[in-house]
Amino acid sequence: NAGVMQNPRHLVRRRGQEARLRCSPMKGHSHVYWYRQLPEEGLKFMVYLQKENIIDESGMPKERFSAEFPKEGPSILRIQQVVRGDSAAYFCASSPPAGRAATEQYFGPGTRLTVT
Amino acid sequence: KQEVTQIPAALSVPEGENLVLNCSFTDSAIYNLQWFRQDPGKGLTSLLLIQSSQREQTSGRLNASLDKSSGRSTLYIAASQPGDSATYLCAVSNDYKLSFGAGTTVTVRA
């Protein structure tokens, strides 16, 4: 059973470009979470998605950031018009459906975004 | 808002010594607590998951305790090895969100 997959592992973008980060959850998992780890800071929750639904995006910056988890295909975290402050490691996690009770989240290897 | 604190921020010990890592959290209404390991430039590896109804979990040389009422967890690593050098993260779950501490960076000297 393959783990959570993220690609690309490293992404370099110039200021003003768009960044697309992909996450394929573990087989059988329908819940996806995105977290961001800024340099010298802890991981912070960004968004929680189920298939075709955004459940909680309270940790997402209000502008330029969006996330989706379509019926088919991976979850996408999209950052438009990137700025240097977006440089960070972005981690995706997945969990099986478990109602409101929290279950263990399994993390992917992360995408390290560098904005030049 | 859940606040998670890990003490100490860094720890250096000689090989063979036992490690004690501390985690505290402000909101005791948690579902579970996870300990992770993160190597430089890498992802997170889950070490132990303690459900809110449990007091401790053990896996090999690792043992984690949870005192929900006082908002504390401790990770013990017995007989440390150089391969244990990494950053250890504590994360608590209030429903689906994980709130992370800043981590304890451990160096085990050979």
PDB file of C-alpha atoms in Angstrom:
ATOM      1  CA  ASN A   1       0.000   0.000   0.000  1.00  0.00           C
ATOM      2  CA  ALA A   2       1.751   3.107  -1.236  1.00  0.00           C
ATOM      3  CA  GLY A   3       1.980   5.985   1.189  1.00  0.00           C
ATOM      4  CA  VAL A   4       0.906   9.561   0.619  1.00  0.00           C
ATOM      5  CA  MET A   5       2.537  10.865  -2.524  1.00  0.00           C
ATOM      6  CA  GLN A   6       3.404  14.439  -3.254  1.00  0.00           C
ATOM      7  CA  ASN A   7       4.872  15.993  -6.340  1.00  0.00           C
ATOM      8  CA  PRO A   8       6.957  17.720  -7.200  1.00  0.00           C
ATOM      9  CA  ARG A   9       9.320  17.251  -4.276  1.00  0.00           C
ATOM     10  CA  HIS A  10      11.093  20.497  -5.077  1.00  0.00           C
ATOM     11  CA  LEU A  11       9.648  23.455  -6.958  1.00  0.00           C
ATOM     12  CA  VAL A  12      11.331  26.703  -7.889  1.00  0.00           C
ATOM     13  CA  ARG A  13       9.231  29.610  -9.051  1.00  0.00           C
ATOM     14  CA  ARG A  14       9.983  33.245  -9.804  1.00  0.00           C
ATOM     15  CA  ARG A  15       7.977  35.927  -8.072  1.00  0.00           C
ATOM     16  CA  GLY A  16       4.622  36.374  -9.783  1.00  0.00           C
ATOM     17  CA  GLN A  17       4.402  32.850 -11.185  1.00  0.00           C
ATOM     18  CA  GLU A  18       1.926  30.181 -10.156  1.00  0.00           C
ATOM     19  CA  ALA A  19       2.767  27.113  -8.084  1.00  0.00           C
ATOM     20  CA  ARG A  20       0.743  23.885  -8.230  1.00  0.00           C
ATOM     21  CA  LEU A  21       1.392  21.252  -5.599  1.00  0.00           C
ATOM     22  CA  ARG A  22      -0.135  17.804  -5.915  1.00  0.00           C
ATOM     23  CA  CYS A  23      -1.060  15.239  -3.296  1.00  0.00           C
ATOM     24  CA  SER A  24      -2.305  11.691  -3.809  1.00  0.00           C
ATOM     25  CA  PRO A  25      -3.678  10.252  -0.556  1.00  0.00           C
ATOM     26  CA  MET A  26      -3.168   6.711   0.596  1.00  0.00           C
ATOM     27  CA  LYS A  27      -5.458   4.144  -0.983  1.00  0.00           C
ATOM     28  CA  GLY A  28      -8.807   4.139   0.773  1.00  0.00           C
ATOM     29  CA  HIS A  29      -8.307   7.578   2.312  1.00  0.00           C
ATOM     30  CA  SER A  30     -10.819  10.230   1.390  1.00  0.00           C
ATOM     31  CA  HIS A  31      -9.693  13.004   3.749  1.00  0.00           C
ATOM     32  CA  VAL A  32      -6.806  15.287   2.847  1.00  0.00           C
ATOM     33  CA  TYR A  33      -5.101  17.968   4.903  1.00  0.00           C
ATOM     34  CA  TRP A  34      -2.505  20.527   3.883  1.00  0.00           C
ATOM     35  CA  TYR A  35       0.060  21.984   6.289  1.00  0.00           C
ATOM     36  CA  ARG A  36       2.798  24.554   5.762  1.00  0.00           C
ATOM     37  CA  GLN A  37       6.168  24.685   7.467  1.00  0.00           C
ATOM     38  CA  LEU A  38       7.825  28.071   7.136  1.00  0.00           C
ATOM     39  CA  PRO A  39      11.584  28.290   7.757  1.00  0.00           C
ATOM     40  CA  GLU A  40      12.345  28.079  11.482  1.00  0.00           C
ATOM     41  CA  GLU A  41       8.647  27.681  12.319  1.00  0.00           C
ATOM     42  CA  GLY A  42       6.384  24.789  13.216  1.00  0.00           C
ATOM     43  CA  LEU A  43       3.856  23.190  10.922  1.00  0.00           C
ATOM     44  CA  LYS A  44       0.595  25.084  10.577  1.00  0.00           C
ATOM     45  CA  PHE A  45      -2.733  23.717   9.401  1.00  0.00           C
ATOM     46  CA  MET A  46      -3.969  25.229   6.150  1.00  0.00           C
ATOM     47  CA  VAL A  47      -6.978  23.345   4.823  1.00  0.00           C
ATOM     48  CA  TYR A  48      -9.016  20.158   5.221  1.00  0.00           C
ATOM     49  CA  LEU A  49     -10.757  18.622   2.227  1.00  0.00           C
ATOM     50  CA  GLN A  50     -12.915  15.662   1.430  1.00  0.00           C
ATOM     51  CA  LYS A  51     -13.721  14.577  -2.095  1.00  0.00           C
ATOM     52  CA  GLU A  52     -15.224  17.599  -3.908  1.00  0.00           C
ATOM     53  CA  ASN A  53     -15.639  19.510  -0.636  1.00  0.00           C
ATOM     54  CA  ILE A  54     -13.613  22.025   1.324  1.00  0.00           C
ATOM     55  CA  ILE A  55     -14.424  21.333   4.962  1.00  0.00           C
ATOM     56  CA  ASP A  56     -12.208  23.902   6.683  1.00  0.00           C
ATOM     57  CA  GLU A  57      -9.914  26.458   5.040  1.00  0.00           C
ATOM     58  CA  SER A  58      -9.409  28.603   8.114  1.00  0.00           C
ATOM     59  CA  GLY A  59      -5.625  28.304   7.882  1.00  0.00           C
ATOM     60  CA  MET A  60      -5.357  29.411   4.276  1.00  0.00           C
ATOM     61  CA  PRO A  61      -4.182  32.936   3.477  1.00  0.00           C
ATOM     62  CA  LYS A  62      -7.162  34.900   2.199  1.00  0.00           C
ATOM     63  CA  GLU A  63      -5.640  35.744  -1.149  1.00  0.00           C
ATOM     64  CA  ARG A  64      -3.732  33.830  -3.833  1.00  0.00           C
ATOM     65  CA  PHE A  65      -4.137  30.399  -2.195  1.00  0.00           C
ATOM     66  CA  SER A  66      -6.726  27.805  -3.165  1.00  0.00           C
ATOM     67  CA  ALA A  67      -7.161  24.074  -2.757  1.00  0.00           C
ATOM     68  CA  GLU A  68      -9.267  21.397  -4.350  1.00  0.00           C
ATOM     69  CA  PHE A  69      -9.796  17.660  -4.119  1.00  0.00           C
ATOM     70  CA  PRO A  70     -11.746  16.561  -7.186  1.00  0.00           C
ATOM     71  CA  LYS A  71     -13.744  13.377  -7.540  1.00  0.00           C
ATOM     72  CA  GLU A  72     -10.958  11.925  -9.661  1.00  0.00           C
ATOM     73  CA  GLY A  73      -7.289  12.693  -9.326  1.00  0.00           C
ATOM     74  CA  PRO A  74      -5.029  14.221  -6.695  1.00  0.00           C
ATOM     75  CA  SER A  75      -5.633  17.109  -4.368  1.00  0.00           C
ATOM     76  CA  ILE A  76      -4.125  20.354  -5.639  1.00  0.00           C
ATOM     77  CA  LEU A  77      -2.830  23.281  -3.626  1.00  0.00           C
ATOM     78  CA  ARG A  78      -2.526  26.294  -5.901  1.00  0.00           C
ATOM     79  CA  ILE A  79      -0.615  29.455  -5.132  1.00  0.00           C
ATOM     80  CA  GLN A  80      -1.049  32.303  -7.560  1.00  0.00           C
ATOM     81  CA  GLN A  81       1.445  35.154  -8.009  1.00  0.00           C
ATOM     82  CA  VAL A  82       3.932  33.694  -5.574  1.00  0.00           C
ATOM     83  CA  VAL A  83       6.024  35.946  -3.341  1.00  0.00           C
ATOM     84  CA  ARG A  84       9.244  35.209  -1.467  1.00  0.00           C
ATOM     85  CA  GLY A  85       7.290  34.732   1.772  1.00  0.00           C
ATOM     86  CA  ASP A  86       5.583  31.686   0.223  1.00  0.00           C
ATOM     87  CA  SER A  87       8.899  29.788   0.297  1.00  0.00           C
ATOM     88  CA  ALA A  88       8.243  26.883   2.634  1.00  0.00           C
ATOM     89  CA  ALA A  89       7.718  23.150   2.858  1.00  0.00           C
ATOM     90  CA  TYR A  90       4.141  22.143   2.111  1.00  0.00           C
ATOM     91  CA  PHE A  91       3.003  18.842   3.551  1.00  0.00           C
ATOM     92  CA  CYS A  92      -0.068  16.848   2.694  1.00  0.00           C
ATOM     93  CA  ALA A  93      -1.604  14.287   5.007  1.00  0.00           C
ATOM     94  CA  SER A  94      -4.462  11.869   4.549  1.00  0.00           C
ATOM     95  CA  SER A  95      -6.711   9.814   6.773  1.00  0.00           C
ATOM     96  CA  PRO A  96      -9.486   7.302   6.275  1.00  0.00           C
ATOM     97  CA  PRO A  97     -13.101   8.403   6.685  1.00  0.00           C
ATOM     98  CA  ALA A  98     -13.850   8.414  10.395  1.00  0.00           C
ATOM     99  CA  GLY A  99     -16.704  10.773  10.956  1.00  0.00           C
ATOM    100  CA  ARG A 100     -15.896  13.500  13.433  1.00  0.00           C
ATOM    101  CA  ALA A 101     -13.513  11.389  15.473  1.00  0.00           C
ATOM    102  CA  ALA A 102      -9.930  12.154  14.582  1.00  0.00           C
ATOM    103  CA  THR A 103      -7.785   9.349  13.333  1.00  0.00           C
ATOM    104  CA  GLU A 104      -4.130   9.086  12.598  1.00  0.00           C
ATOM    105  CA  GLN A 105      -2.936  11.296   9.790  1.00  0.00           C
ATOM    106  CA  TYR A 106      -0.309   9.954   7.418  1.00  0.00           C
ATOM    107  CA  PHE A 107       2.054  12.488   5.946  1.00  0.00           C
ATOM    108  CA  GLY A 108       3.655  12.732   2.552  1.00  0.00           C
ATOM    109  CA  PRO A 109       7.300  13.701   1.970  1.00  0.00           C
ATOM    110  CA  GLY A 110       6.420  17.334   1.315  1.00  0.00           C
ATOM    111  CA  THR A 111       7.013  19.792  -1.503  1.00  0.00           C
ATOM    112  CA  ARG A 112       9.708  22.352  -0.911  1.00  0.00           C
ATOM    113  CA  LEU A 113       8.801  25.563  -2.686  1.00  0.00           C
ATOM    114  CA  THR A 114      11.472  28.158  -3.313  1.00  0.00           C
ATOM    115  CA  VAL A 115      10.491  31.530  -4.708  1.00  0.00           C
ATOM    116  CA  THR A 116      13.318  33.487  -6.312  1.00  0.00           C
TER     117      THR A 116
ATOM    118  CA  LYS B   1      -6.880  28.255  20.216  1.00  0.00           C
ATOM    119  CA  GLN B   2      -4.643  25.274  20.920  1.00  0.00           C
ATOM    120  CA  GLU B   3      -1.036  26.119  21.811  1.00  0.00           C
ATOM    121  CA  VAL B   4       1.570  23.358  21.872  1.00  0.00           C
ATOM    122  CA  THR B   5       4.949  23.845  23.519  1.00  0.00           C
ATOM    123  CA  GLN B   6       7.931  21.526  23.416  1.00  0.00           C
ATOM    124  CA  ILE B   7      10.784  21.692  25.871  1.00  0.00           C
ATOM    125  CA  PRO B   8      13.706  21.635  25.449  1.00  0.00           C
ATOM    126  CA  ALA B   9      14.155  23.107  21.974  1.00  0.00           C
ATOM    127  CA  ALA B  10      17.413  21.193  21.561  1.00  0.00           C
ATOM    128  CA  LEU B  11      19.113  18.324  23.332  1.00  0.00           C
ATOM    129  CA  SER B  12      22.547  16.739  22.951  1.00  0.00           C
ATOM    130  CA  VAL B  13      23.363  13.480  24.708  1.00  0.00           C
ATOM    131  CA  PRO B  14      26.038  10.771  24.495  1.00  0.00           C
ATOM    132  CA  GLU B  15      25.072   7.480  22.933  1.00  0.00           C
ATOM    133  CA  GLY B  16      23.340   5.114  25.334  1.00  0.00           C
ATOM    134  CA  GLU B  17      21.677   7.767  27.431  1.00  0.00           C
ATOM    135  CA  ASN B  18      17.884   7.840  27.768  1.00  0.00           C
ATOM    136  CA  LEU B  19      16.046  10.744  26.166  1.00  0.00           C
ATOM    137  CA  VAL B  20      13.103  12.587  27.717  1.00  0.00           C
ATOM    138  CA  LEU B  21      11.158  14.970  25.501  1.00  0.00           C
ATOM    139  CA  ASN B  22       8.307  17.060  26.841  1.00  0.00           C
ATOM    140  CA  CYS B  23       5.179  18.414  25.220  1.00  0.00           C
ATOM    141  CA  SER B  24       2.461  20.566  26.773  1.00  0.00           C
ATOM    142  CA  PHE B  25      -0.815  21.817  25.343  1.00  0.00           C
ATOM    143  CA  THR B  26      -3.341  24.367  26.512  1.00  0.00           C
ATOM    144  CA  ASP B  27      -6.684  22.839  25.483  1.00  0.00           C
ATOM    145  CA  SER B  28      -7.244  19.423  27.056  1.00  0.00           C
ATOM    146  CA  ALA B  29     -10.248  18.606  24.821  1.00  0.00           C
ATOM    147  CA  ILE B  30      -8.140  16.591  22.420  1.00  0.00           C
ATOM    148  CA  TYR B  31      -8.926  13.464  20.423  1.00  0.00           C
ATOM    149  CA  ASN B  32      -5.395  12.191  20.242  1.00  0.00           C
ATOM    150  CA  LEU B  33      -1.736  13.112  20.372  1.00  0.00           C
ATOM    151  CA  GLN B  34       0.924  12.048  17.881  1.00  0.00           C
ATOM    152  CA  TRP B  35       4.680  12.059  18.099  1.00  0.00           C
ATOM    153  CA  PHE B  36       6.569  12.442  14.822  1.00  0.00           C
ATOM    154  CA  ARG B  37      10.159  12.335  13.766  1.00  0.00           C
ATOM    155  CA  GLN B  38      11.483  14.690  11.087  1.00  0.00           C
ATOM    156  CA  ASP B  39      14.916  14.371   9.526  1.00  0.00           C
ATOM    157  CA  PRO B  40      16.478  17.471   7.910  1.00  0.00           C
ATOM    158  CA  GLY B  41      14.787  18.264   4.594  1.00  0.00           C
ATOM    159  CA  LYS B  42      12.506  15.246   4.895  1.00  0.00           C
ATOM    160  CA  GLY B  43       8.907  14.469   5.686  1.00  0.00           C
ATOM    161  CA  LEU B  44       7.281  13.381   8.923  1.00  0.00           C
ATOM    162  CA  THR B  45       7.424   9.842  10.215  1.00  0.00           C
ATOM    163  CA  SER B  46       4.740   8.936  12.713  1.00  0.00           C
ATOM    164  CA  LEU B  47       6.219   7.321  15.819  1.00  0.00           C
ATOM    165  CA  LEU B  48       3.333   6.895  18.230  1.00  0.00           C
ATOM    166  CA  LEU B  49      -0.339   7.798  18.413  1.00  0.00           C
ATOM    167  CA  ILE B  50      -2.060   8.033  21.790  1.00  0.00           C
ATOM    168  CA  GLN B  51      -5.830   8.259  21.857  1.00  0.00           C
ATOM    169  CA  SER B  52      -7.320  10.604  24.442  1.00  0.00           C
ATOM    170  CA  SER B  53      -8.613   7.657  26.473  1.00  0.00           C
ATOM    171  CA  GLN B  54      -5.143   6.097  26.733  1.00  0.00           C
ATOM    172  CA  ARG B  55      -2.373   6.857  29.221  1.00  0.00           C
ATOM    173  CA  GLU B  56       0.584   5.578  27.223  1.00  0.00           C
ATOM    174  CA  GLN B  57       1.813   3.825  24.109  1.00  0.00           C
ATOM    175  CA  THR B  58       4.972   1.824  23.530  1.00  0.00           C
ATOM    176  CA  SER B  59       6.860   0.828  20.418  1.00  0.00           C
ATOM    177  CA  GLY B  60      10.269  -0.750  20.787  1.00  0.00           C
ATOM    178  CA  ARG B  61      12.567   1.693  22.582  1.00  0.00           C
ATOM    179  CA  LEU B  62       9.915   4.410  22.485  1.00  0.00           C
ATOM    180  CA  ASN B  63       7.333   5.078  25.156  1.00  0.00           C
ATOM    181  CA  ALA B  64       4.933   8.014  25.226  1.00  0.00           C
ATOM    182  CA  SER B  65       2.703   9.006  28.107  1.00  0.00           C
ATOM    183  CA  LEU B  66      -0.318  11.272  28.084  1.00  0.00           C
ATOM    184  CA  ASP B  67      -1.835  13.210  30.968  1.00  0.00           C
ATOM    185  CA  LYS B  68      -4.765  14.910  29.323  1.00  0.00           C
ATOM    186  CA  SER B  69      -6.021  16.705  32.412  1.00  0.00           C
ATOM    187  CA  SER B  70      -2.721  18.483  32.950  1.00  0.00           C
ATOM    188  CA  GLY B  71      -2.095  18.955  29.233  1.00  0.00           C
ATOM    189  CA  ARG B  72       1.182  17.048  29.057  1.00  0.00           C
ATOM    190  CA  SER B  73       2.856  14.272  27.151  1.00  0.00           C
ATOM    191  CA  THR B  74       6.346  12.861  27.475  1.00  0.00           C
ATOM    192  CA  LEU B  75       8.279  10.846  24.919  1.00  0.00           C
ATOM    193  CA  TYR B  76      10.951   8.533  26.319  1.00  0.00           C
ATOM    194  CA  ILE B  77      13.590   7.021  24.072  1.00  0.00           C
ATOM    195  CA  ALA B  78      15.643   4.353  25.784  1.00  0.00           C
ATOM    196  CA  ALA B  79      19.317   3.681  25.102  1.00  0.00           C
ATOM    197  CA  SER B  80      19.720   6.395  22.482  1.00  0.00           C
ATOM    198  CA  GLN B  81      21.691   5.770  19.289  1.00  0.00           C
ATOM    199  CA  PRO B  82      23.245   8.187  16.770  1.00  0.00           C
ATOM    200  CA  GLY B  83      20.479   7.201  14.347  1.00  0.00           C
ATOM    201  CA  ASP B  84      17.971   8.781  16.751  1.00  0.00           C
ATOM    202  CA  SER B  85      19.347  12.218  15.880  1.00  0.00           C
ATOM    203  CA  ALA B  86      16.430  14.154  14.391  1.00  0.00           C
ATOM    204  CA  THR B  87      13.752  16.677  15.268  1.00  0.00           C
ATOM    205  CA  TYR B  88      10.845  15.272  17.247  1.00  0.00           C
ATOM    206  CA  LEU B  89       7.461  16.898  16.858  1.00  0.00           C
ATOM    207  CA  CYS B  90       4.444  16.633  19.097  1.00  0.00           C
ATOM    208  CA  ALA B  91       0.998  17.247  17.572  1.00  0.00           C
ATOM    209  CA  VAL B  92      -2.414  17.279  19.214  1.00  0.00           C
ATOM    210  CA  SER B  93      -5.716  16.802  17.474  1.00  0.00           C
ATOM    211  CA  ASN B  94      -8.828  18.794  18.255  1.00  0.00           C
ATOM    212  CA  ASP B  95     -11.188  17.067  15.867  1.00  0.00           C
ATOM    213  CA  TYR B  96      -9.361  16.993  12.526  1.00  0.00           C
ATOM    214  CA  LYS B  97      -6.788  19.742  12.907  1.00  0.00           C
ATOM    215  CA  LEU B  98      -3.335  18.895  14.138  1.00  0.00           C
ATOM    216  CA  SER B  99      -1.596  21.599  16.161  1.00  0.00           C
ATOM    217  CA  PHE B 100       2.155  21.147  16.216  1.00  0.00           C
ATOM    218  CA  GLY B 101       4.830  22.142  18.634  1.00  0.00           C
ATOM    219  CA  ALA B 102       8.035  23.703  17.313  1.00  0.00           C
ATOM    220  CA  GLY B 103       9.934  20.493  17.982  1.00  0.00           C
ATOM    221  CA  THR B 104      12.918  19.262  19.962  1.00  0.00           C
ATOM    222  CA  THR B 105      16.097  18.760  17.948  1.00  0.00           C
ATOM    223  CA  VAL B 106      18.032  15.808  19.306  1.00  0.00           C
ATOM    224  CA  THR B 107      21.693  15.059  18.697  1.00  0.00           C
ATOM    225  CA  VAL B 108      23.079  11.751  19.928  1.00  0.00           C
ATOM    226  CA  ARG B 109      26.890  11.801  20.050  1.00  0.00           C
ATOM    227  CA  ALA B 110      28.743   8.590  19.235  1.00  0.00           C
TER     228      ALA B 110
END
